[in-house]
Coordinates of N, CA, C and O in Angstrom, one line a residue:
M1 N 17.3 -47.9 28.7 CA 18.1 -47.6 27.5 C 17.6 -46.2 26.9 O 18.5 -45.4 26.4
R2 N 16.3 -46.0 26.8 CA 15.8 -44.8 26.2 C 16.2 -43.6 26.9 O 16.6 -42.6 26.4
H3 N 16.2 -43.7 28.3 CA 16.7 -42.5 29.1 C 18.2 -42.3 28.9 O 18.6 -41.1 28.9
L4 N 18.9 -43.3 28.8 CA 20.4 -43.1 28.5 C 20.6 -42.4 27.2 O 21.4 -41.5 27.1
L5 N 19.9 -42.8 26.2 CA 20.0 -42.2 24.9 C 19.6 -40.7 24.9 O 20.3 -39.9 24.4
R6 N 18.5 -40.4 25.6 CA 18.1 -39.0 25.7 C 19.1 -38.2 26.5 O 19.4 -37.1 26.2
G7 N 19.7 -38.8 27.5 CA 20.7 -38.1 28.3 C 21.9 -37.8 27.5 O 22.5 -36.7 27.6
L8 N 22.4 -38.8 26.7 CA 23.5 -38.6 25.8 C 23.2 -37.5 24.8 O 24.1 -36.7 24.5
L9 N 22.0 -37.5 24.2 CA 21.7 -36.5 23.2 C 21.7 -35.1 23.9 O 22.1 -34.1 23.3
L10 N 21.1 -35.0 25.1 CA 21.1 -33.7 25.8 C 22.5 -33.2 26.1 O 22.9 -32.1 25.9
V11 N 23.4 -34.1 26.5 CA 24.8 -33.7 26.8 C 25.5 -33.3 25.5 O 26.2 -32.3 25.5
A12 N 25.3 -34.0 24.4 CA 25.9 -33.7 23.2 C 25.4 -32.3 22.7 O 26.2 -31.4 22.2
W13 N 24.1 -32.0 22.9 CA 23.5 -30.8 22.5 C 24.1 -29.6 23.3 O 24.4 -28.5 22.8
L14 N 24.3 -29.9 24.6 CA 24.9 -28.8 25.5 C 26.3 -28.5 25.2 O 26.8 -27.4 25.4
I15 N 27.1 -29.5 24.8 CA 28.5 -29.2 24.6 C 28.9 -28.9 23.2 O 30.0 -28.3 23.0
L16 N 28.1 -29.1 22.2 CA 28.4 -28.7 20.9 C 28.3 -27.2 20.7 O 27.5 -26.6 21.4
P17 N 29.2 -26.7 19.9 CA 29.1 -25.2 19.7 C 27.8 -24.8 19.1 O 27.2 -25.5 18.3
A18 N 27.3 -23.7 19.5 CA 26.0 -23.2 19.1 C 26.1 -22.9 17.6 O 27.0 -22.3 17.1
Q19 N 25.0 -23.2 16.8 CA 25.0 -22.8 15.4 C 24.5 -21.4 15.4 O 23.5 -21.0 16.0
A20 N 25.3 -20.6 14.7 CA 24.9 -19.2 14.6 C 23.7 -19.1 13.6 O 23.7 -19.7 12.6
R21 N 22.7 -18.3 14.0 CA 21.6 -18.2 13.1 C 21.8 -17.0 12.2 O 22.4 -16.0 12.6
P22 N 21.2 -17.0 11.0 CA 21.4 -15.9 10.1 C 20.7 -14.6 10.6 O 19.6 -14.7 11.3
V23 N 21.3 -13.5 10.4 CA 20.7 -12.2 10.8 C 20.1 -11.6 9.5 O 20.9 -11.4 8.6
T24 N 18.8 -11.4 9.5 CA 18.2 -10.9 8.3 C 17.8 -9.4 8.4 O 17.7 -8.9 9.5
L25 N 17.7 -8.8 7.3 CA 17.2 -7.4 7.3 C 15.9 -7.2 7.9 O 15.6 -6.3 8.6
N26 N 15.0 -8.2 7.6 CA 13.6 -8.1 8.2 C 13.7 -8.0 9.7 O 13.1 -7.2 10.3
D27 N 14.5 -9.0 10.3 CA 14.6 -9.0 11.8 C 15.3 -7.7 12.3 O 14.8 -7.1 13.3
Q28 N 16.3 -7.3 11.6 CA 17.1 -6.1 12.1 C 16.3 -4.8 11.9 O 16.4 -3.9 12.8
L29 N 15.5 -4.7 10.9 CA 14.7 -3.5 10.7 C 13.6 -3.4 11.8 O 13.3 -2.3 12.3
K30 N 13.1 -4.5 12.3 CA 12.1 -4.5 13.4 C 12.9 -4.1 14.7 O 12.4 -3.3 15.5
A31 N 14.1 -4.7 14.9 CA 14.8 -4.4 16.1 C 15.3 -3.0 16.2 O 15.4 -2.3 17.2
V32 N 15.8 -2.4 15.0 CA 16.4 -1.1 15.0 C 15.4 0.0 15.3 O 15.8 1.1 15.7
K33 N 14.1 -0.3 15.2 CA 13.1 0.7 15.5 C 13.1 1.0 17.0 O 12.6 2.1 17.4
Q34 N 13.7 0.2 17.8 CA 13.9 0.4 19.2 C 15.2 1.2 19.5 O 15.5 1.5 20.7
A35 N 16.0 1.4 18.5 CA 17.3 2.1 18.6 C 17.0 3.6 18.9 O 15.9 4.0 19.1
S36 N 18.1 4.4 18.8 CA 17.9 5.8 19.1 C 18.2 6.8 18.0 O 17.9 7.9 18.1
V37 N 18.9 6.3 16.9 CA 19.5 7.3 16.0 C 19.3 6.9 14.5 O 19.6 5.7 14.2
V38 N 19.0 7.9 13.7 CA 19.2 7.7 12.2 C 20.5 8.6 12.0 O 20.5 9.8 12.1
L39 N 21.5 7.9 11.6 CA 22.8 8.5 11.4 C 23.0 8.8 9.9 O 22.8 7.9 9.1
V40 N 23.4 10.0 9.6 CA 23.5 10.4 8.2 C 25.0 10.8 7.9 O 25.5 11.6 8.6
D41 N 25.6 10.1 7.0 CA 27.0 10.3 6.6 C 27.1 10.7 5.2 O 27.4 9.8 4.3
L42 N 26.9 11.9 4.8 CA 26.9 12.3 3.4 C 28.0 13.4 3.2 O 28.0 14.4 3.9
P43 N 28.7 13.2 2.1 CA 29.7 14.2 1.8 C 29.0 15.5 1.3 O 27.9 15.5 0.8
E44 N 29.7 16.6 1.3 CA 29.2 17.9 0.8 C 29.3 17.8 -0.7 O 30.4 17.9 -1.3
D45 N 28.2 17.6 -1.4 CA 28.2 17.6 -2.9 C 26.9 18.0 -3.4 O 26.0 18.3 -2.6
G46 N 26.7 18.0 -4.7 CA 25.5 18.5 -5.3 C 24.2 17.7 -4.9 O 23.1 18.3 -5.0
G47 N 24.3 16.5 -4.5 CA 23.2 15.6 -4.2 C 22.8 15.6 -2.8 O 21.8 15.0 -2.4
R48 N 23.5 16.3 -1.9 CA 23.3 16.2 -0.5 C 21.9 16.7 0.0 O 21.3 16.1 0.7
D49 N 21.5 17.9 -0.5 CA 20.2 18.4 -0.1 C 19.1 17.5 -0.4 O 18.2 17.3 0.4
R50 N 19.1 17.0 -1.6 CA 18.0 16.1 -2.1 C 18.0 14.8 -1.3 O 17.0 14.3 -0.9
A51 N 19.2 14.2 -1.0 CA 19.3 13.0 -0.2 C 18.9 13.3 1.2 O 18.2 12.4 1.8
L52 N 19.3 14.4 1.8 CA 18.8 14.7 3.1 C 17.3 14.8 3.2 O 16.7 14.3 4.2
A53 N 16.7 15.4 2.2 CA 15.2 15.5 2.2 C 14.6 14.1 2.1 O 13.6 13.8 2.9
Y54 N 15.2 13.2 1.3 CA 14.7 11.9 1.2 C 14.8 11.1 2.5 O 13.9 10.4 3.0
I55 N 16.0 11.2 3.1 CA 16.2 10.5 4.4 C 15.3 11.0 5.5 O 14.8 10.2 6.3
R56 N 15.1 12.3 5.6 CA 14.1 12.9 6.5 C 12.7 12.3 6.3 O 12.0 12.0 7.2
E57 N 12.3 12.2 5.0 CA 11.0 11.6 4.7 C 11.0 10.1 5.2 O 10.0 9.7 5.8
M58 N 12.0 9.3 5.0 CA 12.1 8.0 5.4 C 12.1 7.9 6.9 O 11.4 7.0 7.5
Q59 N 12.8 8.8 7.6 CA 12.8 8.9 9.0 C 11.3 9.1 9.5 O 10.9 8.4 10.4
G60 N 10.6 10.0 9.0 CA 9.2 10.3 9.4 C 8.3 9.1 9.1 O 7.4 8.9 9.8
Y61 N 8.6 8.4 8.0 CA 7.7 7.3 7.6 C 8.1 6.0 8.4 O 7.2 5.2 8.8
L62 N 9.4 5.6 8.5 CA 9.8 4.4 9.0 C 10.4 4.4 10.4 O 10.3 3.5 11.2
F63 N 11.1 5.5 10.7 CA 11.9 5.6 11.9 C 11.6 6.8 12.7 O 12.5 7.5 13.2
E64 N 10.3 7.2 12.8 CA 9.9 8.4 13.4 C 10.4 8.7 14.9 O 10.5 9.8 15.3
R65 N 10.5 7.6 15.6 CA 11.0 7.8 17.0 C 12.5 8.0 17.1 O 13.0 8.3 18.2
L66 N 13.2 7.8 16.1 CA 14.7 7.9 16.1 C 15.1 9.3 15.9 O 14.6 10.0 15.0
E67 N 16.1 9.7 16.6 CA 16.7 11.0 16.4 C 17.6 11.1 15.2 O 18.2 10.1 14.8
F68 N 17.6 12.2 14.5 CA 18.3 12.4 13.3 C 19.7 13.1 13.6 O 19.7 14.1 14.3
V69 N 20.8 12.4 13.2 CA 22.1 13.0 13.5 C 22.9 13.0 12.2 O 23.1 12.0 11.6
D70 N 23.4 14.2 11.9 CA 24.3 14.4 10.7 C 25.7 14.4 11.2 O 26.1 15.3 11.9
V71 N 26.5 13.4 10.8 CA 27.9 13.3 11.3 C 28.8 14.4 10.8 O 29.8 14.7 11.4
R72 N 28.4 15.1 9.7 CA 29.2 16.2 9.2 C 29.0 17.5 10.0 O 29.8 18.3 10.0
L73 N 27.8 17.5 10.7 CA 27.5 18.7 11.5 C 27.6 18.6 13.0 O 27.5 19.5 13.7
T74 N 27.9 17.3 13.4 CA 27.9 17.0 14.8 C 29.2 16.4 15.2 O 29.6 15.4 14.6
P75 N 29.9 16.9 16.2 CA 31.2 16.3 16.6 C 31.0 14.9 17.0 O 30.0 14.5 17.6
R76 N 32.0 14.0 16.6 CA 31.9 12.6 16.9 C 31.7 12.3 18.4 O 30.9 11.4 18.7
E77 N 32.3 13.0 19.3 CA 32.1 12.7 20.7 C 30.7 13.0 21.2 O 30.2 12.4 22.2
D78 N 29.9 13.7 20.4 CA 28.5 14.0 20.7 C 27.5 12.9 20.2 O 26.5 12.6 20.8
W79 N 27.9 12.2 19.1 CA 27.0 11.2 18.5 C 27.4 9.8 18.8 O 26.6 8.9 18.9
E80 N 28.7 9.5 18.9 CA 29.2 8.2 19.0 C 28.6 7.4 20.3 O 28.1 6.3 20.1
P81 N 28.5 8.0 21.5 CA 28.0 7.3 22.6 C 26.5 6.9 22.4 O 26.0 6.0 23.0
R82 N 25.8 7.7 21.6 CA 24.4 7.4 21.4 C 24.1 6.3 20.5 O 22.9 5.9 20.3
L83 N 25.1 5.7 19.9 CA 24.9 4.6 18.9 C 24.9 3.2 19.6 O 24.6 2.2 18.9
E84 N 25.2 3.2 20.8 CA 25.3 1.9 21.6 C 24.1 1.0 21.4 O 24.1 -0.2 21.3
K85 N 22.9 1.6 21.5 CA 21.6 0.9 21.4 C 21.2 0.5 20.0 O 20.2 -0.1 19.8
G86 N 22.0 1.0 19.0 CA 21.7 0.7 17.6 C 21.4 1.9 16.8 O 21.2 3.0 17.4
F87 N 21.4 1.7 15.5 CA 21.2 2.9 14.6 C 20.9 2.4 13.2 O 21.2 1.3 12.8
V88 N 20.3 3.4 12.5 CA 20.1 3.2 11.0 C 21.1 4.2 10.4 O 21.2 5.3 10.9
L89 N 21.9 3.7 9.4 CA 22.9 4.6 8.8 C 22.6 4.7 7.3 O 22.4 3.7 6.6
Y90 N 22.6 6.0 6.9 CA 22.6 6.3 5.4 C 23.9 7.0 5.1 O 24.2 8.0 5.7
G91 N 24.6 6.4 4.1 CA 25.9 7.1 3.8 C 26.4 6.5 2.4 O 25.8 5.7 1.8
T92 N 27.7 7.0 2.2 CA 28.4 6.6 0.9 C 29.6 5.8 1.3 O 30.0 5.8 2.4
F93 N 30.1 5.1 0.3 CA 31.2 4.2 0.5 C 32.6 5.0 0.6 O 33.6 4.3 0.7
A94 N 32.6 6.3 0.6 CA 33.8 7.1 0.6 C 34.8 6.6 1.7 O 34.4 6.3 2.8
S95 N 36.0 6.5 1.2 CA 37.1 6.2 2.1 C 37.2 7.1 3.3 O 37.1 8.3 3.2
G96 N 37.3 6.6 4.5 CA 37.4 7.4 5.7 C 36.1 7.8 6.3 O 36.0 8.5 7.3
S97 N 35.0 7.4 5.6 CA 33.6 7.7 6.1 C 33.2 6.8 7.3 O 33.8 5.7 7.4
V98 N 32.2 7.3 8.0 CA 31.7 6.4 9.1 C 31.0 5.2 8.4 O 31.1 4.1 9.0
T99 N 30.4 5.4 7.3 CA 29.8 4.2 6.6 C 30.8 3.2 6.2 O 30.6 2.0 6.5
S100 N 32.0 3.6 5.7 CA 33.0 2.6 5.3 C 33.6 1.9 6.6 O 33.9 0.8 6.6
E101 N 33.6 2.7 7.7 CA 34.1 2.1 9.0 C 33.1 1.1 9.5 O 33.6 0.0 9.9
V102 N 31.8 1.3 9.4 CA 30.8 0.3 9.9 C 30.8 -0.9 9.0 O 30.8 -2.0 9.4
L103 N 30.9 -0.7 7.7 CA 30.9 -1.8 6.7 C 32.2 -2.7 6.9 O 32.1 -3.9 6.9
A104 N 33.3 -2.0 7.1 CA 34.6 -2.8 7.3 C 34.5 -3.6 8.6 O 34.9 -4.7 8.7
H105 N 33.9 -3.0 9.6 CA 33.7 -3.7 10.9 C 32.7 -4.9 10.7 O 33.0 -6.0 11.3
T106 N 31.7 -4.7 9.9 CA 30.7 -5.8 9.7 C 31.3 -6.9 8.9 O 31.1 -8.1 9.3
Y107 N 32.0 -6.6 7.9 CA 32.5 -7.7 7.0 C 33.9 -8.1 7.2 O 34.4 -9.0 6.4
G108 N 34.6 -7.5 8.1 CA 36.0 -7.9 8.3 C 36.9 -7.3 7.3 O 38.0 -7.8 7.0
G109 N 36.5 -6.2 6.7 CA 37.3 -5.4 5.7 C 36.5 -5.1 4.6 O 35.4 -5.7 4.3
M110 N 36.9 -4.1 3.8 CA 36.2 -3.6 2.7 C 37.1 -2.8 1.8 O 37.9 -2.0 2.2
T111 N 37.0 -3.1 0.5 CA 37.7 -2.3 -0.5 C 36.7 -1.7 -1.5 O 35.9 -2.5 -2.0
Y112 N 36.8 -0.4 -1.7 CA 35.9 0.2 -2.6 C 36.6 1.0 -3.7 O 37.6 1.7 -3.4
A113 N 36.2 1.0 -4.9 CA 36.6 1.8 -6.0 C 35.3 2.0 -6.8 O 34.4 1.2 -6.8
P114 N 35.2 3.2 -7.5 CA 33.9 3.4 -8.3 C 33.6 2.1 -9.2 O 34.5 1.6 -9.9
G115 N 32.4 1.6 -9.0 CA 32.0 0.5 -9.8 C 32.4 -0.9 -9.2 O 32.1 -1.9 -9.8
R116 N 33.1 -0.9 -8.0 CA 33.6 -2.1 -7.5 C 33.6 -2.0 -5.9 O 34.1 -1.1 -5.3
L117 N 32.9 -3.0 -5.3 CA 32.9 -3.2 -3.8 C 33.3 -4.6 -3.5 O 32.7 -5.5 -4.1
E118 N 34.2 -4.7 -2.6 CA 34.7 -6.1 -2.3 C 34.9 -6.2 -0.8 O 35.4 -5.3 -0.1
T119 N 34.3 -7.3 -0.2 CA 34.5 -7.6 1.2 C 34.9 -9.1 1.2 O 34.8 -9.8 0.2
P120 N 35.3 -9.6 2.4 CA 35.6 -11.0 2.5 C 34.3 -11.9 2.3 O 34.4 -13.1 2.0
V121 N 33.1 -11.3 2.3 CA 31.9 -12.0 2.2 C 31.4 -12.0 0.8 O 30.9 -13.0 0.3
F122 N 31.5 -10.9 0.0 CA 31.0 -10.8 -1.3 C 31.9 -9.8 -2.1 O 32.6 -9.0 -1.6
R123 N 31.7 -9.9 -3.4 CA 32.3 -8.9 -4.3 C 31.3 -8.5 -5.4 O 30.6 -9.4 -5.9
G124 N 31.3 -7.3 -5.8 CA 30.4 -6.8 -6.8 C 31.0 -5.8 -7.7 O 31.7 -4.9 -7.2
E125 N 30.8 -5.9 -9.0 CA 31.3 -4.9 -10.0 C 30.2 -4.6 -10.9 O 29.7 -5.4 -11.6
A126 N 29.9 -3.3 -10.9 CA 28.8 -2.8 -11.8 C 28.7 -1.3 -11.5 O 29.2 -0.8 -10.5
P127 N 28.1 -0.6 -12.5 CA 27.9 0.9 -12.2 C 26.9 1.1 -11.2 O 26.0 0.3 -11.0
E128 N 27.0 2.2 -10.5 CA 25.9 2.7 -9.5 C 25.6 1.6 -8.5 O 24.5 1.2 -8.3
L129 N 26.6 1.2 -7.7 CA 26.4 0.3 -6.6 C 25.7 0.8 -5.4 O 25.9 2.0 -5.0
R130 N 24.8 0.0 -4.9 CA 24.0 0.4 -3.7 C 24.0 -0.9 -2.8 O 23.9 -2.0 -3.4
L131 N 24.0 -0.7 -1.5 CA 24.0 -1.8 -0.6 C 23.1 -1.5 0.5 O 23.1 -0.5 1.1
I132 N 22.2 -2.5 0.8 CA 21.4 -2.5 2.0 C 21.8 -3.7 2.8 O 21.8 -4.9 2.3
T133 N 22.2 -3.5 4.1 CA 22.8 -4.6 4.9 C 22.5 -4.4 6.3 O 22.3 -3.3 6.8
V134 N 22.5 -5.6 7.1 CA 22.6 -5.5 8.5 C 24.1 -5.1 8.8 O 24.9 -5.3 8.0
G135 N 24.3 -4.6 10.0 CA 25.7 -4.3 10.3 C 26.0 -4.8 11.7 O 25.1 -5.1 12.5
R136 N 27.3 -4.9 12.0 CA 27.8 -5.1 13.3 C 28.1 -3.8 13.9 O 28.7 -2.9 13.3
N137 N 27.6 -3.6 15.1 CA 27.7 -2.3 15.8 C 29.1 -2.1 16.4 O 29.4 -2.7 17.4
P138 N 30.0 -1.2 15.8 CA 31.3 -1.0 16.4 C 31.2 -0.1 17.7 O 32.2 0.1 18.4
F139 N 30.0 0.4 18.0 CA 29.9 1.3 19.2 C 29.1 0.7 20.3 O 28.9 1.3 21.4
G140 N 28.6 -0.5 20.2 CA 27.8 -1.2 21.2 C 27.2 -2.5 20.7 O 27.7 -3.1 19.8
K141 N 26.1 -2.9 21.4 CA 25.5 -4.2 21.0 C 24.2 -4.0 20.3 O 23.6 -5.0 19.9
G142 N 23.7 -2.8 20.1 CA 22.5 -2.6 19.4 C 22.5 -3.0 18.0 O 23.5 -3.1 17.3
P143 N 21.3 -3.1 17.4 CA 21.2 -3.5 16.0 C 21.6 -2.3 15.0 O 21.5 -1.2 15.4
V144 N 22.0 -2.7 13.8 CA 22.4 -1.7 12.8 C 21.8 -2.1 11.5 O 21.9 -3.3 11.1
V145 N 21.3 -1.2 10.7 CA 20.9 -1.3 9.3 C 21.6 -0.2 8.6 O 21.6 0.9 8.9
V146 N 22.2 -0.6 7.4 CA 23.0 0.4 6.6 C 22.4 0.4 5.2 O 22.2 -0.6 4.6
F147 N 22.1 1.7 4.8 CA 21.7 2.0 3.4 C 22.9 2.8 2.8 O 23.2 3.9 3.3
A148 N 23.6 2.2 1.9 CA 24.8 2.9 1.4 C 24.8 2.9 -0.2 O 24.3 2.0 -0.8
A149 N 25.5 3.9 -0.7 CA 25.6 4.0 -2.2 C 26.9 4.6 -2.6 O 27.6 5.2 -1.7
E150 N 27.3 4.5 -3.8 CA 28.5 5.1 -4.3 C 28.5 6.6 -4.2 O 29.5 7.2 -3.9
R151 N 27.4 7.2 -4.6 CA 27.2 8.6 -4.6 C 26.0 9.0 -3.8 O 25.0 8.3 -3.7
T152 N 26.0 10.2 -3.2 CA 25.0 10.7 -2.4 C 23.6 10.7 -3.1 O 22.6 10.2 -2.5
E153 N 23.5 11.1 -4.3 CA 22.2 11.2 -5.0 C 21.6 9.8 -5.2 O 20.4 9.6 -5.4
M154 N 22.5 8.7 -5.2 CA 22.0 7.4 -5.3 C 21.2 6.8 -4.1 O 20.6 5.8 -4.2
L155 N 21.3 7.6 -3.0 CA 20.6 7.2 -1.8 C 19.1 7.5 -1.9 O 18.3 6.8 -1.3
V156 N 18.8 8.4 -2.8 CA 17.3 8.8 -3.0 C 16.7 7.5 -3.6 O 17.1 7.0 -4.6
G157 N 15.6 7.1 -2.9 CA 14.9 5.9 -3.4 C 15.5 4.6 -3.0 O 14.9 3.5 -3.4
I158 N 16.5 4.5 -2.2 CA 17.2 3.2 -1.9 C 16.2 2.3 -1.1 O 16.3 1.1 -1.2
N159 N 15.3 2.9 -0.3 CA 14.4 2.1 0.5 C 13.4 1.3 -0.4 O 12.9 0.3 0.0
D160 N 13.3 1.7 -1.7 CA 12.4 1.1 -2.6 C 13.0 -0.2 -3.2 O 12.3 -1.0 -3.8
A161 N 14.3 -0.3 -3.1 CA 15.0 -1.5 -3.6 C 14.6 -2.7 -2.8 O 14.5 -2.6 -1.5
Y162 N 14.4 -3.8 -3.4 CA 14.0 -5.0 -2.6 C 15.0 -5.4 -1.5 O 16.2 -5.4 -1.8
H163 N 14.6 -5.6 -0.3 CA 15.4 -6.1 0.8 C 14.5 -6.8 1.8 O 13.4 -6.5 1.9
G164 N 15.1 -7.8 2.4 CA 14.3 -8.6 3.4 C 14.9 -9.8 4.0 O 15.6 -9.7 5.0
P165 N 14.7 -11.0 3.4 CA 15.0 -12.2 4.1 C 16.5 -12.6 4.1 O 16.8 -13.7 4.5
Q166 N 17.3 -11.7 3.7 CA 18.8 -12.0 3.7 C 19.5 -10.9 4.6 O 18.8 -10.0 5.1
G167 N 20.8 -11.1 4.8 CA 21.5 -10.1 5.6 C 22.1 -9.0 4.8 O 22.3 -7.9 5.4
Y168 N 22.2 -9.2 3.5 CA 22.7 -8.1 2.7 C 22.2 -8.2 1.2 O 21.9 -9.3 0.8
H169 N 22.0 -7.1 0.6 CA 21.6 -7.0 -0.8 C 22.5 -6.0 -1.5 O 22.5 -4.8 -1.1
L170 N 23.2 -6.4 -2.5 CA 24.1 -5.5 -3.3 C 23.4 -5.3 -4.6 O 23.0 -6.3 -5.3
F171 N 23.2 -4.0 -5.0 CA 22.5 -3.7 -6.2 C 23.3 -2.9 -7.2 O 24.2 -2.2 -6.8
T172 N 22.9 -2.9 -8.4 CA 23.3 -1.9 -9.4 C 21.9 -1.2 -9.7 O 21.0 -1.9 -10.2
R173 N 21.8 0.0 -9.4 CA 20.5 0.7 -9.4 C 19.6 -0.1 -8.5 O 19.9 -0.2 -7.3
N174 N 18.5 -0.7 -9.0 CA 17.6 -1.5 -8.1 C 17.7 -3.0 -8.5 O 16.9 -3.8 -8.1
K175 N 18.7 -3.4 -9.3 CA 18.8 -4.8 -9.8 C 19.8 -5.5 -8.8 O 20.9 -5.0 -8.6
I176 N 19.4 -6.6 -8.2 CA 20.2 -7.3 -7.3 C 21.4 -8.0 -8.0 O 21.2 -8.7 -9.0
L177 N 22.6 -7.7 -7.5 CA 23.8 -8.4 -8.0 C 24.1 -9.6 -7.1 O 24.5 -10.6 -7.6
R178 N 24.1 -9.3 -5.8 CA 24.4 -10.4 -4.8 C 23.5 -10.2 -3.6 O 23.2 -9.1 -3.2
E179 N 23.2 -11.3 -3.0 CA 22.5 -11.2 -1.7 C 23.0 -12.5 -0.9 O 23.4 -13.5 -1.5
G180 N 22.9 -12.4 0.4 CA 23.3 -13.5 1.2 C 23.1 -13.2 2.7 O 22.5 -12.2 3.1
S181 N 23.5 -14.1 3.5 CA 23.3 -14.0 4.9 C 24.6 -13.8 5.7 O 25.7 -14.1 5.2
L182 N 24.4 -13.2 6.8 CA 25.5 -13.0 7.8 C 25.0 -13.7 9.1 O 23.9 -13.9 9.3
R183 N 26.0 -14.2 9.8 CA 25.7 -15.0 11.0 C 25.9 -14.1 12.2 O 26.8 -13.3 12.3
E184 N 25.1 -14.4 13.3 CA 25.3 -13.7 14.6 C 26.7 -14.1 15.1 O 27.1 -15.2 14.8
G185 N 27.3 -13.2 15.7 CA 28.6 -13.5 16.3 C 29.7 -13.5 15.3 O 30.9 -13.7 15.6
R186 N 29.4 -13.1 14.0 CA 30.4 -13.0 13.0 C 31.4 -11.9 13.3 O 31.2 -10.9 13.8

């Protein structure tokens, strides 16, 4: 009888749909260090030089083995194929940006207006929004981590905002508004 029960449990376990496990920033940050690119998607504005200096500093500190690619200075056909193995992305929520493309792909859509960010997973309204999140890679299967903000100058210091055991953290400045998990296969 005991063997029959074990056999039934094994069969049930094999045929039930797999539970998707949460994908956390901690896990993704470890995995993305094996990727190939730090992708920078910054508009031409007054904060660009300062943000670039900050991102270069973070690259040297956290992602030193990853190549630095500025999407504004490099044709898409030159950088897109290199993202297959994964990437770290620093950018703004601007409509039509690579950052908004990756976030929409990750969350199944995204609506942004100054002071408001909405996805099918979460919604946040506050001044100076910043988001640190795992991402779904629209260019391959590699891991993705996104550091995004409303304005370029708000990316400076974004790595200091708390992030870790969740899949996303939405902030106003460095104060958490929302955090939660994303599931693999989402």
